[in-house]
PDB file of C-alpha atoms and ligand atoms in Angstrom:
ATOM      1  CA  MET A   1     -53.958  32.682 -46.189  1.00 39.00           C
ATOM      2  CA  THR A   2     -51.356  29.983 -46.100  1.00 41.00           C
ATOM      3  CA  ASP A   3     -48.986  31.442 -48.677  1.00 44.00           C
ATOM      4  CA  PRO A   4     -46.393  33.718 -47.089  1.00 42.00           C
ATOM      5  CA  PRO A   5     -45.925  37.214 -48.521  1.00 42.00           C
ATOM      6  CA  PRO A   6     -43.104  37.258 -51.108  1.00 41.00           C
ATOM      7  CA  ASP A   7     -40.824  39.550 -49.091  1.00 43.00           C
ATOM      8  CA  ALA A   8     -41.436  37.980 -45.767  1.00 40.00           C
ATOM      9  CA  GLU A   9     -38.831  36.129 -43.787  1.00 41.00           C
ATOM     10  CA  PRO A  10     -40.254  32.655 -44.302  1.00 41.00           C
ATOM     11  CA  ALA A  11     -39.389  32.806 -48.013  1.00 39.00           C
ATOM     12  CA  ASP A  12     -35.798  33.712 -47.207  1.00 41.00           C
ATOM     13  CA  ARG A  13     -35.655  30.992 -44.660  1.00 42.00           C
ATOM     14  CA  VAL A  14     -36.969  28.479 -47.164  1.00 41.00           C
ATOM     15  CA  SER A  15     -34.387  29.413 -49.758  1.00 41.00           C
ATOM     16  CA  ALA A  16     -31.542  29.753 -47.269  1.00 42.00           C
ATOM     17  CA  ALA A  17     -32.415  26.650 -45.320  1.00 43.00           C
ATOM     18  CA  PRO A  18     -30.855  24.053 -47.614  1.00 43.00           C
ATOM     19  CA  ASP A  19     -27.509  25.877 -47.635  1.00 48.00           C
ATOM     20  CA  ARG A  20     -27.426  26.351 -43.884  1.00 48.00           C
ATOM     21  CA  SER A  21     -28.505  22.850 -43.080  1.00 47.00           C
ATOM     22  CA  THR A  22     -26.025  21.425 -45.565  1.00 45.00           C
ATOM     23  CA  LEU A  23     -23.314  23.496 -43.940  1.00 43.00           C
ATOM     24  CA  ARG A  24     -24.488  22.447 -40.514  1.00 48.00           C
ATOM     25  CA  LEU A  25     -24.595  18.805 -41.577  1.00 41.00           C
ATOM     26  CA  ALA A  26     -21.110  19.061 -43.043  1.00 47.00           C
ATOM     27  CA  LEU A  27     -19.851  20.638 -39.818  1.00 45.00           C
ATOM     28  CA  VAL A  28     -21.544  18.020 -37.678  1.00 44.00           C
ATOM     29  CA  VAL A  29     -20.281  15.109 -39.763  1.00 43.00           C
ATOM     30  CA  GLY A  30     -16.821  16.628 -39.969  1.00 45.00           C
ATOM     31  CA  GLY A  31     -16.801  17.285 -36.268  1.00 45.00           C
ATOM     32  CA  LEU A  32     -17.928  13.775 -35.468  1.00 40.00           C
ATOM     33  CA  LEU A  33     -15.309  12.291 -37.753  1.00 39.00           C
ATOM     34  CA  LEU A  34     -12.647  14.464 -36.143  1.00 39.00           C
ATOM     35  CA  ALA A  35     -13.874  13.537 -32.672  1.00 41.00           C
ATOM     36  CA  VAL A  36     -13.843   9.841 -33.528  1.00 38.00           C
ATOM     37  CA  LEU A  37     -10.362  10.031 -35.019  1.00 36.00           C
ATOM     38  CA  LEU A  38      -9.052  12.100 -32.112  1.00 39.00           C
ATOM     39  CA  GLY A  39     -10.739   9.936 -29.536  1.00 38.00           C
ATOM     40  CA  PHE A  40      -9.372   6.829 -31.131  1.00 37.00           C
ATOM     41  CA  GLY A  41      -5.883   8.281 -31.235  1.00 35.00           C
ATOM     42  CA  LEU A  42      -6.012   9.509 -27.654  1.00 37.00           C
ATOM     43  CA  GLY A  43      -7.490   6.239 -26.504  1.00 33.00           C
ATOM     44  CA  ARG A  44      -4.647   4.366 -28.102  1.00 33.00           C
ATOM     45  CA  MET A  45      -2.095   6.691 -26.550  1.00 34.00           C
ATOM     46  CA  ASP A  46      -3.685   6.302 -23.128  1.00 32.00           C
ATOM     47  CA  GLY A  47      -3.900   2.560 -23.451  1.00 30.00           C
ATOM     48  CA  ASP A  48      -0.303   2.199 -24.536  1.00 30.00           C
ATOM     49  CA  ALA A  49       1.006   4.487 -21.828  1.00 30.00           C
ATOM     50  CA  THR A  50      -0.941   2.756 -19.065  1.00 30.00           C
ATOM     51  CA  THR A  51      -0.054  -0.728 -20.162  1.00 30.00           C
ATOM     52  CA  ALA A  52       3.623  -0.038 -20.629  1.00 30.00           C
ATOM     53  CA  GLY A  53       3.985   1.990 -17.427  1.00 29.00           C
ATOM     54  CA  GLY A  54       2.029  -0.430 -15.249  1.00 30.00           C
ATOM     55  CA  TYR A  55       3.818  -3.469 -16.580  1.00 29.00           C
ATOM     56  CA  ASP A  56       7.290  -1.974 -16.303  1.00 31.00           C
ATOM     57  CA  SER A  57       6.870  -0.573 -12.827  1.00 32.00           C
ATOM     58  CA  ALA A  58       5.294  -3.780 -11.542  1.00 33.00           C
ATOM     59  CA  LEU A  59       8.281  -5.759 -12.781  1.00 34.00           C
ATOM     60  CA  ALA A  60      10.868  -3.210 -11.713  1.00 34.00           C
ATOM     61  CA  GLY A  61       9.269  -2.706  -8.320  1.00 35.00           C
ATOM     62  CA  HIS A  62       8.573  -6.201  -7.177  1.00 34.00           C
ATOM     63  CA  THR A  63      10.638  -8.842  -8.878  1.00 35.00           C
ATOM     64  CA  HIS A  64      14.002  -9.663  -7.422  1.00 33.00           C
ATOM     65  CA  PRO A  65      16.484 -12.319  -8.410  1.00 33.00           C
ATOM     66  CA  PRO A  66      17.115 -15.082  -5.849  1.00 33.00           C
ATOM     67  CA  GLY A  67      19.180 -14.150  -2.851  1.00 34.00           C
ATOM     68  CA  THR A  68      18.902 -10.429  -3.283  1.00 35.00           C
ATOM     69  CA  GLY A  69      15.238 -10.145  -2.417  1.00 37.00           C
ATOM     70  CA  ALA A  70      13.864  -6.954  -0.964  1.00 41.00           C
ATOM     71  CA  HIS A  71      16.704  -6.446   1.443  1.00 40.00           C
ATOM     72  CA  GLU A  72      19.278  -4.481  -0.441  1.00 38.00           C
ATOM     73  CA  HIS A  73      19.800  -0.961   0.744  1.00 39.00           C
ATOM     74  CA  GLY A  74      19.032   0.157  -2.772  1.00 40.00           C
ATOM     75  CA  THR A  75      18.181   3.625  -3.909  1.00 41.00           C
ATOM     76  CA  GLY A  76      16.550   2.610  -7.183  1.00 42.00           C
ATOM     77  CA  PRO A  77      13.013   3.519  -8.164  1.00 43.00           C
ATOM     78  CA  ASP A  78      11.720   0.250  -6.705  1.00 50.00           C
ATOM     79  CA  ALA A  79      12.894   1.143  -3.213  1.00 57.00           C
ATOM     80  CA  ALA A  80      11.198   4.529  -3.389  1.00 72.00           C
ATOM     81  CA  GLU A  81       7.778   3.293  -4.424  1.00 85.00           C
ATOM     82  CA  ALA A  82       4.945   2.923  -1.962  1.00 92.00           C
ATOM     83  CA  THR A  83       3.186  -0.449  -2.215  1.00 95.00           C
ATOM     84  CA  GLY A  84       0.156  -2.080  -0.619  1.00 96.00           C
ATOM     85  CA  LEU A  85      -2.196   0.155  -2.595  1.00 96.00           C
ATOM     86  CA  SER A  86      -3.593  -2.583  -4.802  1.00 96.00           C
ATOM     87  CA  VAL A  87      -5.141  -6.033  -4.502  1.00 97.00           C
ATOM     88  CA  SER A  88      -2.961  -7.092  -7.476  1.00 97.00           C
ATOM     89  CA  ALA A  89       0.697  -6.511  -8.242  1.00 96.00           C
ATOM     90  CA  ALA A  90       3.441  -8.319 -10.164  1.00 95.00           C
ATOM     91  CA  GLY A  91       0.967 -11.032 -11.211  1.00 95.00           C
ATOM     92  CA  TYR A  92      -0.185 -11.827  -7.679  1.00 97.00           C
ATOM     93  CA  THR A  93      -3.632 -11.095  -6.242  1.00 98.00           C
ATOM     94  CA  ILE A  94      -4.945 -11.213  -2.712  1.00 98.00           C
ATOM     95  CA  ALA A  95      -8.360 -12.867  -2.458  1.00 97.00           C
ATOM     96  CA  PRO A  96      -9.919 -12.395   0.986  1.00 97.00           C
ATOM     97  CA  VAL A  97     -12.456 -15.103   1.869  1.00 96.00           C
ATOM     98  CA  ALA A  98     -14.536 -12.509   3.753  1.00 93.00           C
ATOM     99  CA  VAL A  99     -14.011  -8.818   4.434  1.00 96.00           C
ATOM    100  CA  ASP A 100     -16.900  -8.055   6.827  1.00 97.00           C
ATOM    101  CA  PHE A 101     -16.197  -7.969  10.549  1.00 98.00           C
ATOM    102  CA  ALA A 102     -18.352  -7.121  13.559  1.00 98.00           C
ATOM    103  CA  ALA A 103     -16.584  -4.276  15.380  1.00 98.00           C
ATOM    104  CA  GLY A 104     -15.176  -5.420  18.722  1.00 97.00           C
ATOM    105  CA  ARG A 105     -15.970  -9.114  18.187  1.00 97.00           C
ATOM    106  CA  PRO A 106     -13.325 -11.779  17.672  1.00 97.00           C
ATOM    107  CA  GLY A 107     -13.222 -12.836  14.035  1.00 97.00           C
ATOM    108  CA  GLU A 108     -10.835 -14.439  11.621  1.00 98.00           C
ATOM    109  CA  LEU A 109      -8.987 -13.011   8.652  1.00 98.00           C
ATOM    110  CA  ARG A 110      -8.771 -15.552   5.827  1.00 98.00           C
ATOM    111  CA  PHE A 111      -7.324 -15.030   2.386  1.00 98.00           C
ATOM    112  CA  ARG A 112      -5.490 -16.648  -0.489  1.00 98.00           C
ATOM    113  CA  ILE A 113      -2.775 -15.338  -2.747  1.00 98.00           C
ATOM    114  CA  ARG A 114      -3.390 -16.252  -6.386  1.00 97.00           C
ATOM    115  CA  ASP A 115      -0.893 -16.193  -9.218  1.00 95.00           C
ATOM    116  CA  ALA A 116      -1.478 -14.843 -12.719  1.00 94.00           C
ATOM    117  CA  GLN A 117      -3.200 -18.122 -13.677  1.00 94.00           C
ATOM    118  CA  ARG A 118      -5.544 -17.719 -10.666  1.00 95.00           C
ATOM    119  CA  ARG A 119      -3.946 -20.704  -8.945  1.00 95.00           C
ATOM    120  CA  PRO A 120      -3.519 -20.388  -5.157  1.00 96.00           C
ATOM    121  CA  VAL A 121       0.129 -19.811  -4.266  1.00 96.00           C
ATOM    122  CA  THR A 122       1.418 -22.286  -1.680  1.00 97.00           C
ATOM    123  CA  ARG A 123       5.178 -21.657  -1.733  1.00 97.00           C
ATOM    124  CA  PHE A 124       6.542 -18.624   0.068  1.00 97.00           C
ATOM    125  CA  ALA A 125      10.033 -17.617   1.094  1.00 96.00           C
ATOM    126  CA  VAL A 126      10.670 -17.025   4.786  1.00 95.00           C
ATOM    127  CA  VAL A 127      11.495 -13.329   5.176  1.00 92.00           C
ATOM    128  CA  HIS A 128      12.102 -11.831   8.631  1.00 90.00           C
ATOM    129  CA  ASP A 129      11.432 -15.251  10.173  1.00 91.00           C
ATOM    130  CA  LYS A 130       7.956 -15.641   8.624  1.00 94.00           C
ATOM    131  CA  PRO A 131       6.498 -16.656   5.262  1.00 97.00           C
ATOM    132  CA  MET A 132       3.677 -14.091   5.592  1.00 97.00           C
ATOM    133  CA  HIS A 133       3.417 -10.786   7.408  1.00 96.00           C
ATOM    134  CA  VAL A 134       0.032  -9.123   7.764  1.00 97.00           C
ATOM    135  CA  ILE A 135      -0.430  -5.544   8.910  1.00 97.00           C
ATOM    136  CA  VAL A 136      -3.908  -4.268   9.734  1.00 98.00           C
ATOM    137  CA  VAL A 137      -4.709  -0.617  10.357  1.00 98.00           C
ATOM    138  CA  ARG A 138      -7.804   1.548  10.167  1.00 98.00           C
ATOM    139  CA  ARG A 139      -7.930   4.241   7.476  1.00 97.00           C
ATOM    140  CA  ASP A 140      -7.113   6.944  10.024  1.00 97.00           C
ATOM    141  CA  LEU A 141      -3.928   4.971  10.876  1.00 98.00           C
ATOM    142  CA  THR A 142      -5.195   3.911  14.315  1.00 98.00           C
ATOM    143  CA  GLY A 143      -5.510   0.346  15.605  1.00 97.00           C
ATOM    144  CA  TYR A 144      -2.240  -0.980  14.111  1.00 98.00           C
ATOM    145  CA  GLN A 145      -1.817  -4.771  14.333  1.00 97.00           C
ATOM    146  CA  HIS A 146       1.013  -6.970  13.057  1.00 96.00           C
ATOM    147  CA  LEU A 147      -0.051 -10.581  12.543  1.00 97.00           C
ATOM    148  CA  HIS A 148       1.459 -13.820  11.278  1.00 97.00           C
ATOM    149  CA  PRO A 149      -1.203 -16.087   9.777  1.00 98.00           C
ATOM    150  CA  ALA A 150      -0.834 -19.817   9.228  1.00 98.00           C
ATOM    151  CA  MET A 151      -1.314 -21.440   5.840  1.00 98.00           C
ATOM    152  CA  ALA A 152      -3.435 -24.517   5.113  1.00 98.00           C
ATOM    153  CA  ALA A 153      -2.294 -26.984   2.445  1.00 97.00           C
ATOM    154  CA  ASP A 154      -4.629 -25.392  -0.121  1.00 97.00           C
ATOM    155  CA  GLY A 155      -2.964 -21.997   0.304  1.00 97.00           C
ATOM    156  CA  THR A 156      -5.596 -20.426   2.567  1.00 98.00           C
ATOM    157  CA  TRP A 157      -4.021 -18.163   5.193  1.00 98.00           C
ATOM    158  CA  SER A 158      -5.900 -17.562   8.432  1.00 98.00           C
ATOM    159  CA  VAL A 159      -5.338 -15.629  11.647  1.00 98.00           C
ATOM    160  CA  PRO A 160      -7.643 -14.495  14.462  1.00 98.00           C
ATOM    161  CA  LEU A 161      -8.494 -10.832  14.044  1.00 98.00           C
ATOM    162  CA  THR A 162     -10.620  -8.380  15.989  1.00 98.00           C
ATOM    163  CA  LEU A 163     -11.327  -4.959  14.503  1.00 98.00           C
ATOM    164  CA  PRO A 164     -11.969  -3.037  17.732  1.00 98.00           C
ATOM    165  CA  GLN A 165     -13.702   0.006  16.205  1.00 98.00           C
ATOM    166  CA  PRO A 166     -16.063   0.523  13.269  1.00 98.00           C
ATOM    167  CA  GLY A 167     -14.575   1.812  10.040  1.00 98.00           C
ATOM    168  CA  VAL A 168     -12.794   0.738   6.903  1.00 98.00           C
ATOM    169  CA  TRP A 169      -9.556  -1.035   7.628  1.00 98.00           C
ATOM    170  CA  ARG A 170      -6.639  -1.934   5.375  1.00 98.00           C
ATOM    171  CA  ALA A 171      -4.988  -5.344   5.536  1.00 98.00           C
ATOM    172  CA  TYR A 172      -1.537  -5.632   3.955  1.00 98.00           C
ATOM    173  CA  ALA A 173      -0.076  -8.990   2.979  1.00 98.00           C
ATOM    174  CA  ASP A 174       3.718  -8.658   2.812  1.00 97.00           C
ATOM    175  CA  PHE A 175       5.390 -11.769   1.361  1.00 97.00           C
ATOM    176  CA  ALA A 176       7.844 -13.178  -1.158  1.00 96.00           C
ATOM    177  CA  ALA A 177       6.275 -15.763  -3.470  1.00 96.00           C
ATOM    178  CA  LEU A 178       8.614 -18.585  -4.384  1.00 94.00           C
ATOM    179  CA  ALA A 179       8.504 -19.833  -7.976  1.00 86.00           C
ATOM    180  CA  GLU A 180       9.394 -23.392  -8.947  1.00 83.00           C
ATOM    181  CA  ASP A 181      12.747 -22.223 -10.346  1.00 88.00           C
ATOM    182  CA  GLY A 182      13.531 -20.647  -6.958  1.00 89.00           C
ATOM    183  CA  ARG A 183      12.907 -17.064  -8.006  1.00 91.00           C
ATOM    184  CA  GLN A 184      11.428 -14.878  -5.285  1.00 94.00           C
ATOM    185  CA  THR A 185       8.933 -12.134  -5.986  1.00 94.00           C
ATOM    186  CA  ALA A 186       8.539  -9.742  -3.061  1.00 94.00           C
ATOM    187  CA  VAL A 187       5.069  -8.216  -3.045  1.00 96.00           C
ATOM    188  CA  THR A 188       2.908  -6.219  -0.665  1.00 97.00           C
ATOM    189  CA  LEU A 189      -0.787  -6.342  -1.507  1.00 98.00           C
ATOM    190  CA  GLY A 190      -3.544  -4.367   0.185  1.00 98.00           C
ATOM    191  CA  ALA A 191      -7.214  -5.156   0.659  1.00 98.00           C
ATOM    192  CA  ASP A 192      -9.926  -3.340   2.575  1.00 98.00           C
ATOM    193  CA  LEU A 193     -11.800  -4.862   5.511  1.00 98.00           C
ATOM    194  CA  VAL A 194     -15.018  -3.409   6.850  1.00 98.00           C
ATOM    195  CA  ALA A 195     -16.379  -3.130  10.382  1.00 98.00           C
ATOM    196  CA  ALA A 196     -19.850  -1.628  10.049  1.00 96.00           C
ATOM    197  CA  GLY A 197     -20.949   1.113  12.442  1.00 97.00           C
ATOM    198  CA  ASP A 198     -20.330   4.771  13.143  1.00 96.00           C
ATOM    199  CA  TYR A 199     -16.849   5.685  12.005  1.00 95.00           C
ATOM    200  CA  ASP A 200     -15.297   8.234  14.338  1.00 93.00           C
ATOM    201  CA  PRO A 201     -11.980   9.118  12.659  1.00 95.00           C
ATOM    202  CA  ARG A 202      -9.201  10.448  14.846  1.00 96.00           C
ATOM    203  CA  PRO A 203      -6.747  13.118  13.703  1.00 96.00           C
ATOM    204  CA  LEU A 204      -3.144  12.012  13.318  1.00 97.00           C
ATOM    205  CA  PRO A 205      -1.051  13.010  16.370  1.00 97.00           C
ATOM    206  CA  ALA A 206       1.523  15.775  15.874  1.00 97.00           C
ATOM    207  CA  ALA A 207       4.937  14.872  14.478  1.00 97.00           C
ATOM    208  CA  VAL A 208       7.439  13.913  17.192  1.00 95.00           C
ATOM    209  CA  THR A 209      10.622  11.847  17.352  1.00 97.00           C
ATOM    210  CA  SER A 210      10.108  10.456  20.845  1.00 97.00           C
ATOM    211  CA  THR A 211       7.220   8.769  22.559  1.00 97.00           C
ATOM    212  CA  ALA A 212       6.391   6.502  25.477  1.00 97.00           C
ATOM    213  CA  VAL A 213       4.776   3.068  25.510  1.00 97.00           C
ATOM    214  CA  ASP A 214       4.155   0.937  28.636  1.00 96.00           C
ATOM    215  CA  GLY A 215       6.918   2.634  30.609  1.00 95.00           C
ATOM    216  CA  PHE A 216       9.461   2.519  27.770  1.00 98.00           C
ATOM    217  CA  ALA A 217      10.784   5.696  26.194  1.00 98.00           C
ATOM    218  CA  VAL A 218      11.324   5.294  22.464  1.00 98.00           C
ATOM    219  CA  GLY A 219      12.999   7.868  20.263  1.00 98.00           C
ATOM    220  CA  TYR A 220      14.672   7.982  16.895  1.00 97.00           C
ATOM    221  CA  GLN A 221      17.315   9.953  15.074  1.00 97.00           C
ATOM    222  CA  GLY A 222      17.643  10.483  11.360  1.00 96.00           C
ATOM    223  CA  THR A 223      15.828  12.555   8.786  1.00 93.00           C
ATOM    224  CA  PRO A 224      14.191  10.715   5.905  1.00 91.00           C
ATOM    225  CA  GLN A 225      14.748  12.151   2.433  1.00 91.00           C
ATOM    226  CA  ALA A 226      12.558  11.655  -0.595  1.00 89.00           C
ATOM    227  CA  GLY A 227      13.866   8.924  -2.890  1.00 88.00           C
ATOM    228  CA  ARG A 228      16.950   8.106  -0.786  1.00 90.00           C
ATOM    229  CA  SER A 229      17.666   5.232   1.576  1.00 91.00           C
ATOM    230  CA  VAL A 230      18.374   6.910   4.922  1.00 93.00           C
ATOM    231  CA  PRO A 231      19.173   5.300   8.311  1.00 95.00           C
ATOM    232  CA  LEU A 232      16.734   5.807  11.168  1.00 96.00           C
ATOM    233  CA  ILE A 233      18.183   4.882  14.554  1.00 97.00           C
ATOM    234  CA  PHE A 234      15.778   3.956  17.343  1.00 97.00           C
ATOM    235  CA  ARG A 235      16.710   3.877  21.042  1.00 97.00           C
ATOM    236  CA  ILE A 236      14.496   2.225  23.619  1.00 97.00           C
ATOM    237  CA  THR A 237      15.056   2.955  27.298  1.00 97.00           C
ATOM    238  CA  ALA A 238      13.360   2.059  30.564  1.00 95.00           C
ATOM    239  CA  GLU A 239      13.996   4.247  33.617  1.00 93.00           C
ATOM    240  CA  GLY A 240      16.885   5.942  31.830  1.00 91.00           C
ATOM    241  CA  ARG A 241      18.673   2.715  30.873  1.00 93.00           C
ATOM    242  CA  ALA A 242      18.828   0.916  27.563  1.00 94.00           C
ATOM    243  CA  ALA A 243      16.064  -1.680  27.497  1.00 95.00           C
ATOM    244  CA  ALA A 244      17.066  -5.354  27.196  1.00 94.00           C
ATOM    245  CA  LEU A 245      15.808  -5.821  23.648  1.00 95.00           C
ATOM    246  CA  GLU A 246      15.162  -9.323  22.384  1.00 95.00           C
ATOM    247  CA  ARG A 247      15.206 -10.547  18.837  1.00 92.00           C
ATOM    248  CA  TYR A 248      11.889 -10.255  17.095  1.00 90.00           C
ATOM    249  CA  LEU A 249      11.459 -11.381  13.474  1.00 88.00           C
ATOM    250  CA  GLY A 250      15.169 -11.896  12.997  1.00 85.00           C
ATOM    251  CA  ALA A 251      16.164  -8.443  14.195  1.00 89.00           C
ATOM    252  CA  TYR A 252      15.867  -6.227  17.254  1.00 91.00           C
ATOM    253  CA  GLY A 253      12.802  -4.532  15.913  1.00 91.00           C
ATOM    254  CA  HIS A 254      10.364  -4.381  13.061  1.00 93.00           C
ATOM    255  CA  LEU A 255       9.393  -1.092  11.455  1.00 95.00           C
ATOM    256  CA  VAL A 256       6.362  -0.404   9.283  1.00 96.00           C
ATOM    257  CA  VAL A 257       5.907   2.992   7.631  1.00 96.00           C
ATOM    258  CA  LEU A 258       2.546   4.015   6.132  1.00 97.00           C
ATOM    259  CA  ARG A 259       1.668   7.169   4.225  1.00 97.00           C
ATOM    260  CA  ALA A 260      -1.305   9.218   5.381  1.00 96.00           C
ATOM    261  CA  GLY A 261      -3.813   9.999   2.635  1.00 94.00           C
ATOM    262  CA  ASP A 262      -3.499   6.800   0.625  1.00 96.00           C
ATOM    263  CA  LEU A 263      -2.076   4.267   3.116  1.00 97.00           C
ATOM    264  CA  GLY A 264       0.934   3.589   0.887  1.00 97.00           C
ATOM    265  CA  TYR A 265       3.264   0.982   2.446  1.00 96.00           C
ATOM    266  CA  LEU A 266       6.987   1.701   2.429  1.00 91.00           C
ATOM    267  CA  HIS A 267       9.957  -0.566   2.026  1.00 75.00           C
ATOM    268  CA  VAL A 268      11.984  -0.718   5.230  1.00 87.00           C
ATOM    269  CA  HIS A 269      15.184  -2.690   5.692  1.00 82.00           C
ATOM    270  CA  PRO A 270      16.279  -3.590   9.230  1.00 85.00           C
ATOM    271  CA  GLU A 271      19.803  -4.417  10.303  1.00 89.00           C
ATOM    272  CA  PRO A 272      20.065  -7.775  12.070  1.00 87.00           C
ATOM    273  CA  GLU A 273      22.380  -6.566  14.843  1.00 90.00           C
ATOM    274  CA  LEU A 274      22.167  -3.692  17.293  1.00 92.00           C
ATOM    275  CA  VAL A 275      24.292  -0.676  16.405  1.00 90.00           C
ATOM    276  CA  ASP A 276      25.719   0.870  19.592  1.00 89.00           C
ATOM    277  CA  GLY A 277      22.706  -0.444  21.515  1.00 89.00           C
ATOM    278  CA  ALA A 278      20.246   1.044  19.020  1.00 94.00           C
ATOM    279  CA  VAL A 279      18.075  -0.470  16.292  1.00 95.00           C
ATOM    280  CA  ARG A 280      18.891   0.796  12.814  1.00 96.00           C
ATOM    281  CA  PHE A 281      16.612   0.676   9.790  1.00 95.00           C
ATOM    282  CA  TRP A 282      17.078   1.902   6.258  1.00 94.00           C
ATOM    283  CA  VAL A 283      14.015   3.783   5.122  1.00 93.00           C
ATOM    284  CA  THR A 284      13.216   5.161   1.679  1.00 91.00           C
ATOM    285  CA  VAL A 285      10.397   7.686   1.605  1.00 93.00           C
ATOM    286  CA  PRO A 286       8.887   8.115  -1.877  1.00 92.00           C
ATOM    287  CA  GLY A 287       8.179  11.822  -1.571  1.00 92.00           C
ATOM    288  CA  PRO A 288       6.794  14.632   0.540  1.00 93.00           C
ATOM    289  CA  GLY A 289       3.879  13.780   2.778  1.00 95.00           C
ATOM    290  CA  THR A 290       2.840  12.718   6.234  1.00 96.00           C
ATOM    291  CA  TYR A 291       3.815   9.263   7.402  1.00 97.00           C
ATOM    292  CA  ARG A 292       3.131   7.128  10.427  1.00 97.00           C
ATOM    293  CA  LEU A 293       5.949   4.963  11.793  1.00 97.00           C
ATOM    294  CA  PHE A 294       5.155   1.796  13.760  1.00 97.00           C
ATOM    295  CA  LEU A 295       8.092   0.228  15.587  1.00 96.00           C
ATOM    296  CA  ASP A 296       7.533  -3.236  17.073  1.00 96.00           C
ATOM    297  CA  PHE A 297      10.094  -4.239  19.701  1.00 95.00           C
ATOM    298  CA  GLN A 298      10.284  -7.074  22.188  1.00 96.00           C
ATOM    299  CA  VAL A 299      11.361  -6.989  25.851  1.00 96.00           C
ATOM    300  CA  ALA A 300      10.863  -9.903  28.288  1.00 96.00           C
ATOM    301  CA  GLY A 301       8.841 -11.814  25.714  1.00 96.00           C
ATOM    302  CA  VAL A 302       6.314  -9.017  25.155  1.00 97.00           C
ATOM    303  CA  VAL A 303       6.040  -7.188  21.819  1.00 96.00           C
ATOM    304  CA  ARG A 304       5.067  -3.520  22.028  1.00 97.00           C
ATOM    305  CA  THR A 305       4.560  -0.929  19.332  1.00 97.00           C
ATOM    306  CA  ALA A 306       5.823   2.667  19.440  1.00 98.00           C
ATOM    307  CA  GLU A 307       4.168   5.042  16.955  1.00 98.00           C
ATOM    308  CA  PHE A 308       5.421   8.298  15.471  1.00 98.00           C
ATOM    309  CA  THR A 309       4.057  10.792  12.984  1.00 98.00           C
ATOM    310  CA  LEU A 310       6.580  12.093  10.457  1.00 96.00           C
ATOM    311  CA  ASP A 311       5.985  15.215   8.373  1.00 95.00           C
ATOM    312  CA  LEU A 312       8.136  15.528   5.275  1.00 93.00           C
ATOM    313  CA  PRO A 313       7.481  18.907   3.659  1.00 89.00           C
TER     314      PRO A 313
HETATM  315 CU1   CU M   1       5.560  -9.781  10.439  1.00 84.01          CU
END
């Protein structure tokens, strides 16, 4: 009994099968073709958009003609962008020699800056008294350090560094590469450093505009605005009197602003002279968010850092 009864379903299925499978095949092939065409088109669109956008913003954000550098109080899109989020920008790449540190043990940070041809860069413009500024901070924005490494003839920068607590840390290299034709390219690159161990992240302190460090009261006035260069005025007092500030890095203070959440690094422009006994900076915040301000100031030969959280709704 292998033959199916004439009215049974199998017969129908047999006769209907070629039509259905042909239809199915046509749908599948058509669908695949459509998917391939669409995917190809979308891929091209994506590729074009990414390439054009990345290239343009890298050039617009980080290349400055000689003499103007990164120190104009500009309000253009370049001033509003956060940097330090990438190991490569504007054709320059940071290449750390090693990124692993033993928490709490003295170590050394060593890195090179390479150009687009992978050659080590050895010529840097002196900006704020130094050819290279390095900021190190843990991902929870604790443990801030501001360092000035020395460069060997082969372009290797090195500086003693201790990461006091376990965690992932970000090192920023803030510099202006000097091309042979004298053009300066101001870049801030970021690379992660690792101190193995139990990471115990600390919440960011509440937003305030005044704080105390080593017996100094430090406060600031001014309200940052998204996309605009706004003055922030810092006053440092000791026992109710203006502290005797000394020049540090070509000005009476050095301010670093980092964004919580992605550790974006902001452009900050100091003024070289005191303004009515206060230190004035021009700060451009790229948008809403929570930021951490680190103000380095020097009194009696000692550099201290005052820290503030800033909430920008
Ligand atoms: Cu510095």
